[in-house]
XYZ file of N, CA, C and O in Angstrom:
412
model
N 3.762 -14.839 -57.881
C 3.273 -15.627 -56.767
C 3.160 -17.088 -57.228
O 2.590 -17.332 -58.291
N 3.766 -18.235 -56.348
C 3.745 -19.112 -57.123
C 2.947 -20.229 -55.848
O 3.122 -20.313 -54.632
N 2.064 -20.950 -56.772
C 0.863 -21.904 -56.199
C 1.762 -22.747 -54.930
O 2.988 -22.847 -54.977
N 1.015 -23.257 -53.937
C 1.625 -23.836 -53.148
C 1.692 -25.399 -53.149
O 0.751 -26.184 -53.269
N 2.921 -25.647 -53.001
C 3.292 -27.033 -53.385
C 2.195 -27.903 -53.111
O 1.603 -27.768 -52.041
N 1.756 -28.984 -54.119
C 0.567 -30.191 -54.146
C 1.974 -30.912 -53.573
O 3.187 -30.866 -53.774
N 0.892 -31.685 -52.632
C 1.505 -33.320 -51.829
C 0.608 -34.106 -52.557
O -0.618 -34.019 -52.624
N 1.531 -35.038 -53.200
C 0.646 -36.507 -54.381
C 0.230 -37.127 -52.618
O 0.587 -36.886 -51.464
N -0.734 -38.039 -53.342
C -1.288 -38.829 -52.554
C -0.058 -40.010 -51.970
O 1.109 -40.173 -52.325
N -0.731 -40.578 -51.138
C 0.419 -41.560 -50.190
C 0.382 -43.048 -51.217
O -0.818 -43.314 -51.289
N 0.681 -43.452 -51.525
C 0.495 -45.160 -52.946
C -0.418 -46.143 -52.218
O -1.104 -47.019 -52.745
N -0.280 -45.756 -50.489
C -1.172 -46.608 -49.946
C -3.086 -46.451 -50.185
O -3.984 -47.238 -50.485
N -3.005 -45.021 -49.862
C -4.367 -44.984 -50.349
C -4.775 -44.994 -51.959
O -5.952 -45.165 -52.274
N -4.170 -44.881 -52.546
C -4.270 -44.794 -54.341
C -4.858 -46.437 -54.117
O -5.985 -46.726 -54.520
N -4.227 -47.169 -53.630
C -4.280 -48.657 -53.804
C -5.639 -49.262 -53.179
O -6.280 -50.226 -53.596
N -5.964 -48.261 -51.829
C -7.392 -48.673 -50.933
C -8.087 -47.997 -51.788
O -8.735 -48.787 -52.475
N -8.272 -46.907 -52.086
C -9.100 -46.324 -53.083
C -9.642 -46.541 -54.178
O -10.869 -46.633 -54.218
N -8.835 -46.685 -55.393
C -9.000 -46.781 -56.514
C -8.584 -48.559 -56.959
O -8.554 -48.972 -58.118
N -8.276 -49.453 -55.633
C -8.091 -50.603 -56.327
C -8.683 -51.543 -55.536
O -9.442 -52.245 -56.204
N -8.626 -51.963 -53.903
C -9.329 -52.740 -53.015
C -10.957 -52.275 -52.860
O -11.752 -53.213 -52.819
N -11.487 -50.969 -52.775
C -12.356 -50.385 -52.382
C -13.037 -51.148 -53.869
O -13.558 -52.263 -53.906
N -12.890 -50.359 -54.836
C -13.901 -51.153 -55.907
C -14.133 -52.097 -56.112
O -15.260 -52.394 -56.510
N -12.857 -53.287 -55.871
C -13.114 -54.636 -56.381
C -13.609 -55.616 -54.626
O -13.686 -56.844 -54.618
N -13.842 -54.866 -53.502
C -14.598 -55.154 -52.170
C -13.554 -56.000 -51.923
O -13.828 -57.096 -51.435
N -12.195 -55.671 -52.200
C -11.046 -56.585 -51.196
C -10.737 -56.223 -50.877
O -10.478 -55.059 -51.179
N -10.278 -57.012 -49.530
C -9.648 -56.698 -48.362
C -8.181 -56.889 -48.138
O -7.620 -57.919 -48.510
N -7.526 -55.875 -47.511
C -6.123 -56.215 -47.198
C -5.291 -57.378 -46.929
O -4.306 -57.819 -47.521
N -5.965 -57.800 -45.819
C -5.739 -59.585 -45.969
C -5.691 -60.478 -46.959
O -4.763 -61.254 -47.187
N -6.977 -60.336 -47.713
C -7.485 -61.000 -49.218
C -6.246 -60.664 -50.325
O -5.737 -61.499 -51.072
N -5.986 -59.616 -50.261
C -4.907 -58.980 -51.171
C -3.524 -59.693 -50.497
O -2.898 -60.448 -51.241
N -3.211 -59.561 -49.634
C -1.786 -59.963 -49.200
C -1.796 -61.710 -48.885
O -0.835 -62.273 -48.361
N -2.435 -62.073 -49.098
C -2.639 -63.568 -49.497
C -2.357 -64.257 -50.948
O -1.839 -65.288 -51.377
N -3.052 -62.992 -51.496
C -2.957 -63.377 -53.027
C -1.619 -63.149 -53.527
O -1.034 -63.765 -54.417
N -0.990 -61.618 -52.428
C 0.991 -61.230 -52.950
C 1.456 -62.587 -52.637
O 2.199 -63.095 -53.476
N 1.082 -63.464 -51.300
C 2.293 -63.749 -50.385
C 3.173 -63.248 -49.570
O 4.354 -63.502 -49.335
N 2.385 -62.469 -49.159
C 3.313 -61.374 -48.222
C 2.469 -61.374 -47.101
O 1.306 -61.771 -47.032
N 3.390 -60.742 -45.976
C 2.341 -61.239 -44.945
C 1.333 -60.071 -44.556
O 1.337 -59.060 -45.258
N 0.422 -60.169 -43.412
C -1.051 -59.257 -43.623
C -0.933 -58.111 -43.410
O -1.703 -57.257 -43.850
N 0.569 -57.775 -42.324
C 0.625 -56.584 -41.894
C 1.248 -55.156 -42.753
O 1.215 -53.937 -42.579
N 1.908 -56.256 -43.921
C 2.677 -55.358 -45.137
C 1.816 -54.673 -45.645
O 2.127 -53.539 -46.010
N 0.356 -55.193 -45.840
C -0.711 -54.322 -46.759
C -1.710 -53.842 -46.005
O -2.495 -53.102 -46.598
N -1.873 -54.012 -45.075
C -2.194 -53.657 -43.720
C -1.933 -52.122 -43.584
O -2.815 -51.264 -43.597
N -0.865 -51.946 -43.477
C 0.455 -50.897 -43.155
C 0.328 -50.242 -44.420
O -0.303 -49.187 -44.488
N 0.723 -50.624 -45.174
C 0.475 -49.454 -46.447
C -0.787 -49.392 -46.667
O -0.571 -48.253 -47.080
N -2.240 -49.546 -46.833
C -3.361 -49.092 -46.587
C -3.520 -48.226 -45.932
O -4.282 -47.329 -46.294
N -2.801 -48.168 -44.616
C -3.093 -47.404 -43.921
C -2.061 -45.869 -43.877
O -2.045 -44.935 -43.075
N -1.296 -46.136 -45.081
C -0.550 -44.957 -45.217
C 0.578 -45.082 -43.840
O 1.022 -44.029 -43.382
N 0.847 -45.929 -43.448
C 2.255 -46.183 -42.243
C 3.323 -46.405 -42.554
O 4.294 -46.075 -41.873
N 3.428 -47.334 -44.235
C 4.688 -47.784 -44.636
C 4.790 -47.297 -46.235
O 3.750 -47.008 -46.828
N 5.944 -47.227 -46.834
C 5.904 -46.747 -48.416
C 6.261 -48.797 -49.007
O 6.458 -49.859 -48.418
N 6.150 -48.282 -50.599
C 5.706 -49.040 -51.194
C 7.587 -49.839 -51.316
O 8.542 -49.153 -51.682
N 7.649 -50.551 -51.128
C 9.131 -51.291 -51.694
C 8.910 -51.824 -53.179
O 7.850 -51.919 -53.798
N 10.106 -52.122 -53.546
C 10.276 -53.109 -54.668
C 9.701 -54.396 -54.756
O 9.279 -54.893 -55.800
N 9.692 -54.867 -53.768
C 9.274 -56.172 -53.821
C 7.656 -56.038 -53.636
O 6.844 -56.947 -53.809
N 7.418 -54.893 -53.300
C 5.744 -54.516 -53.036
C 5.134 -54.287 -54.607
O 3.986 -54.452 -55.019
N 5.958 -53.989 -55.086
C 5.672 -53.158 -56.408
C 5.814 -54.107 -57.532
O 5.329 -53.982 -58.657
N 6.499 -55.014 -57.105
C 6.551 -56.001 -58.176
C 5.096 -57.060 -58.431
O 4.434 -57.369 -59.421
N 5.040 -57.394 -56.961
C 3.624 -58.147 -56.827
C 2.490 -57.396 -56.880
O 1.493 -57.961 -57.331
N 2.374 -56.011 -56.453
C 1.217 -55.501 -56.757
C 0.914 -55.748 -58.880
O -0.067 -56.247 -59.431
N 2.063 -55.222 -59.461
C 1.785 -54.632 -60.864
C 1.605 -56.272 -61.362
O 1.092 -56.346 -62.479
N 1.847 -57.240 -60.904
C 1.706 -58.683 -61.045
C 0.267 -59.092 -61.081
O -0.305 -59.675 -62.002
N -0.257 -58.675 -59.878
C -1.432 -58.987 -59.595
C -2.571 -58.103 -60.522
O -3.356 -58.645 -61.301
N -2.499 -56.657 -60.280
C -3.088 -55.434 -60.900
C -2.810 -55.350 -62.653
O -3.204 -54.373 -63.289
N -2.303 -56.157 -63.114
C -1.545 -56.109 -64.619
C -1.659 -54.900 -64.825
O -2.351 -54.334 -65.671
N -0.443 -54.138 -63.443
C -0.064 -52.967 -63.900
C 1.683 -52.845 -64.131
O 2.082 -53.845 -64.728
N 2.804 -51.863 -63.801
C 3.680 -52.176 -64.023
C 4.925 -51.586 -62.514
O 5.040 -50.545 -61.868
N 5.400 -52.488 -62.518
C 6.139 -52.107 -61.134
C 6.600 -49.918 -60.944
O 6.457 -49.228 -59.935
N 7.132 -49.480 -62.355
C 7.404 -48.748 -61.814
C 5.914 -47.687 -61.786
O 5.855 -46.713 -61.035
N 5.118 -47.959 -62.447
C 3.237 -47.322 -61.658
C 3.754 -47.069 -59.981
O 3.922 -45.910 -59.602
N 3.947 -48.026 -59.194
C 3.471 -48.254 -57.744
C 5.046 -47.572 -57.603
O 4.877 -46.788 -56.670
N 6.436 -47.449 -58.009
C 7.467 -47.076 -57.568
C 7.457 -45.451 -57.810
O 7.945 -44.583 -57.087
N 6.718 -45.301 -59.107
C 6.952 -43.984 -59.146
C 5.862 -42.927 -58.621
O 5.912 -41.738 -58.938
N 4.876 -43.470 -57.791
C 3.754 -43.080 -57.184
C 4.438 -42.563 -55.554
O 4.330 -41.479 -54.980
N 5.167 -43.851 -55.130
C 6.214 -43.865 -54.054
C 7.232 -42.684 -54.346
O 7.393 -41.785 -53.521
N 7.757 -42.714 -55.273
C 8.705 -41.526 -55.529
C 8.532 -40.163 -55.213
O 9.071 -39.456 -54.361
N 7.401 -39.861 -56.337
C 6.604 -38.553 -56.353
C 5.826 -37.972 -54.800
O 5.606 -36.787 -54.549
N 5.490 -39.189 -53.861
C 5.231 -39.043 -52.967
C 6.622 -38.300 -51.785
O 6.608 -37.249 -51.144
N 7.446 -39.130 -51.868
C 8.497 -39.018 -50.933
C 9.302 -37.888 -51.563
O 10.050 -37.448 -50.691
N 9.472 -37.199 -52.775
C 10.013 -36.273 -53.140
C 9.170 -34.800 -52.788
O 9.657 -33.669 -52.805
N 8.001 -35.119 -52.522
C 7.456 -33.913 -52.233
C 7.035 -33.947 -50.977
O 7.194 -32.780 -50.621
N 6.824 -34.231 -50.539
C 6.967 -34.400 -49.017
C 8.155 -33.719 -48.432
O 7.967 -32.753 -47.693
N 9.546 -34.197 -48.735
C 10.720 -34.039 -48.753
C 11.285 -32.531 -49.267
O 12.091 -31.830 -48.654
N 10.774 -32.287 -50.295
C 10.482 -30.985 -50.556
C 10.331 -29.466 -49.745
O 10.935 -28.409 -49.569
N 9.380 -30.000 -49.481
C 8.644 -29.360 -47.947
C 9.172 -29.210 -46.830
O 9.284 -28.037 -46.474
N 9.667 -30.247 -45.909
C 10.442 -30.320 -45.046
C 11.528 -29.594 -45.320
O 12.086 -29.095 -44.343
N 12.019 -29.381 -46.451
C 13.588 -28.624 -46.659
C 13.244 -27.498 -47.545
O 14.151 -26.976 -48.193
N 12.108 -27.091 -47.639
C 11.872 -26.040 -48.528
C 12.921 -25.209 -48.667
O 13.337 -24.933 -49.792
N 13.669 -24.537 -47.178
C 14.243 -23.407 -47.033
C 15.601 -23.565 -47.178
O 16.373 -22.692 -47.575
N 15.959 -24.967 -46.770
C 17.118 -25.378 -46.830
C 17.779 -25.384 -48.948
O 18.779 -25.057 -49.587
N 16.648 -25.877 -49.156
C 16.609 -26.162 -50.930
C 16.675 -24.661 -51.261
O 17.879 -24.423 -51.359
N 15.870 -23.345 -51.518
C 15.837 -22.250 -51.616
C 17.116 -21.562 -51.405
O 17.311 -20.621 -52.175
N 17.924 -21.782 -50.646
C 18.695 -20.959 -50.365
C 20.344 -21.545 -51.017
O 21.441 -21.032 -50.794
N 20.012 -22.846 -51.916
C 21.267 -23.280 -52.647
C 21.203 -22.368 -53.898
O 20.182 -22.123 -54.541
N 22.506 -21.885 -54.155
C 22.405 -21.356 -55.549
C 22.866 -21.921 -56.776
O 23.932 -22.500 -56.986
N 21.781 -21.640 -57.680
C 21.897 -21.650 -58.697
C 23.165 -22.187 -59.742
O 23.324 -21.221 -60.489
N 23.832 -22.919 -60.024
C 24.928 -23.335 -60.746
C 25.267 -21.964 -62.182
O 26.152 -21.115 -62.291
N 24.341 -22.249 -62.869
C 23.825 -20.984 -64.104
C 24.432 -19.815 -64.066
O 25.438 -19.295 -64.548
N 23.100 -19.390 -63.001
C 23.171 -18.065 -62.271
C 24.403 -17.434 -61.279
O 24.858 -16.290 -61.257
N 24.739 -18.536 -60.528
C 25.929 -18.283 -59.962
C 27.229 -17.890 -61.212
O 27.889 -16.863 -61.051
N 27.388 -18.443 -61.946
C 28.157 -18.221 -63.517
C 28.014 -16.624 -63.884
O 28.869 -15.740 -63.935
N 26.843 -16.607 -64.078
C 26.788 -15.281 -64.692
C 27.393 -14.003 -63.602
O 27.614 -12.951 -64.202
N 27.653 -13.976 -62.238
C 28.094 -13.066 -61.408
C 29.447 -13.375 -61.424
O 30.094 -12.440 -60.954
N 30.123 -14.294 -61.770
C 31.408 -14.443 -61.047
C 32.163 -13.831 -62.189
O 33.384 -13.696 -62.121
């Protein structure tokens, strides 16, 4: 029996959570400081939009964290998500390996 797929968190809330929420800034405040405009961080706060490159560059800029932190948060997100949606479709490709060993 195997556990049922974890969905990572969305990068938008990782970011309201664990990075605006503690330091009491605001989306606006933050997307002032990217240069980007209000609705970009706006929107990903609110879990509406995923994280781009150019999002990821200025966040890990600002956060002295590192672009691919915020890309591969985005990744892991959209791969499992994605996952899901095609569970059955994915399940039912075979095996490369395994297919070998019957033929």
């Amino acid at each position: 029996m195997s556990a049922p797929p974890v969905i990572p968190f969305h990068p938008g809330e990782i970011l309201r959570e664990e990075y605006l929420a503690p330091l009491n800034l605001k989306p606006y405040t933050l997307a002032k400081k990217l240069h980007v405009p209000r609705t970009r961080i706006e929107r990903l706060v609110a879990e509406q939009t995923p994280i781009t490159p150019d999002t990821a560059l200025r966040l890990a800029k600002f956060f002295d964290t590192t672009p691919q932190f915020w890309m591969n948060m985005q990744a892991a997100f959209d791969l499992a998500n994605e996952a899901a949606a095609k569970k059955d479709e994915i399940a039912a490709i075979e095996n490369y390996a395994e297919s070998r060993l019957v033929a």
